[in-house]
Amino acid sequence: MNVTVAEMKANLSEILRKAAAGEEVIVTRHGKPYVKVGPERSSMTKLPRLGAFKGQIKIADDFDELGPEWDEYIK
């Protein structure tokens, strides 16, 4: 979304809500990009809480065993 400085001043709350929701906002000045507004980075990169997938993932007992097709490469 591109907005002018004047539009940013007039609609600051609405534009900031959109930016916080993940929409990239480019503020232009004299028709050229001036500033980019987006969500705060740490809110975008939060890791899932420890154990969030407990009981949802199963690892096969033989997951680390190579099949016979690998025999010629291991020699």
C-alpha positions as semicolon CSV with decimal commas, in nm:
position;residue;x (nm);y (nm);z (nm)
1;M;0,000;0,000;0,000
2;N;0,137;0,343;-0,095
3;V;0,026;0,659;0,084
4;T;0,145;1,018;0,076
5;V;0,271;1,196;0,386
6;A;-0,056;1,394;0,392
7;E;-0,263;1,072;0,375
8;M;-0,051;0,923;0,652
9;K;-0,119;1,224;0,874
10;A;-0,492;1,216;0,802
11;N;-0,535;0,838;0,849
12;L;-0,255;0,746;1,088
13;S;-0,452;0,507;1,312
14;E;-0,605;0,311;1,024
15;I;-0,276;0,286;0,835
16;L;-0,086;0,175;1,146
17;R;-0,349;-0,095;1,211
18;K;-0,296;-0,229;0,859
19;A;0,082;-0,218;0,896
20;A;0,066;-0,397;1,232
21;A;-0,145;-0,669;1,067
22;G;0,138;-0,733;0,820
23;E;0,056;-0,506;0,528
24;E;0,361;-0,318;0,401
25;V;0,296;0,054;0,383
26;I;0,522;0,281;0,178
27;V;0,491;0,649;0,255
28;T;0,580;0,869;-0,040
29;R;0,705;1,224;-0,041
30;H;0,701;1,424;-0,363
31;G;0,605;1,104;-0,545
32;K;0,909;0,906;-0,426
33;P;0,931;0,640;-0,155
34;Y;1,017;0,808;0,173
35;V;0,960;0,556;0,450
36;K;0,842;0,195;0,484
37;V;0,611;0,097;0,771
38;G;0,540;-0,260;0,881
39;P;0,495;-0,478;1,187
40;E;0,759;-0,482;1,458
41;R;1,004;-0,762;1,374
42;S;0,999;-0,950;1,704
43;S;0,622;-1,001;1,674
44;M;0,677;-1,162;1,333
45;T;0,950;-1,404;1,443
46;K;0,815;-1,548;1,767
47;L;0,899;-1,914;1,801
48;P;0,626;-2,159;1,892
49;R;0,620;-2,246;2,258
50;L;0,825;-2,545;2,364
51;G;0,626;-2,866;2,333
52;A;0,360;-2,715;2,109
53;F;0,362;-3,023;1,883
54;K;0,384;-3,285;2,158
55;G;0,190;-3,595;2,058
56;Q;0,138;-3,472;1,702
57;I;0,463;-3,590;1,545
58;K;0,576;-3,952;1,524
59;I;0,928;-4,051;1,426
60;A;0,958;-4,399;1,279
61;D;1,181;-4,639;1,472
62;D;1,397;-4,693;1,163
63;F;1,413;-4,333;1,043
64;D;1,795;-4,326;1,053
65;E;1,849;-4,661;0,882
66;L;1,951;-4,652;0,518
67;G;1,781;-4,883;0,273
68;P;1,965;-5,133;0,051
69;E;1,977;-4,879;-0,234
70;W;2,248;-4,692;-0,039
71;D;2,482;-4,994;-0,007
72;E;2,687;-4,906;-0,317
73;Y;2,752;-4,551;-0,189
74;I;2,869;-4,653;0,158
75;K;3,142;-4,900;0,052
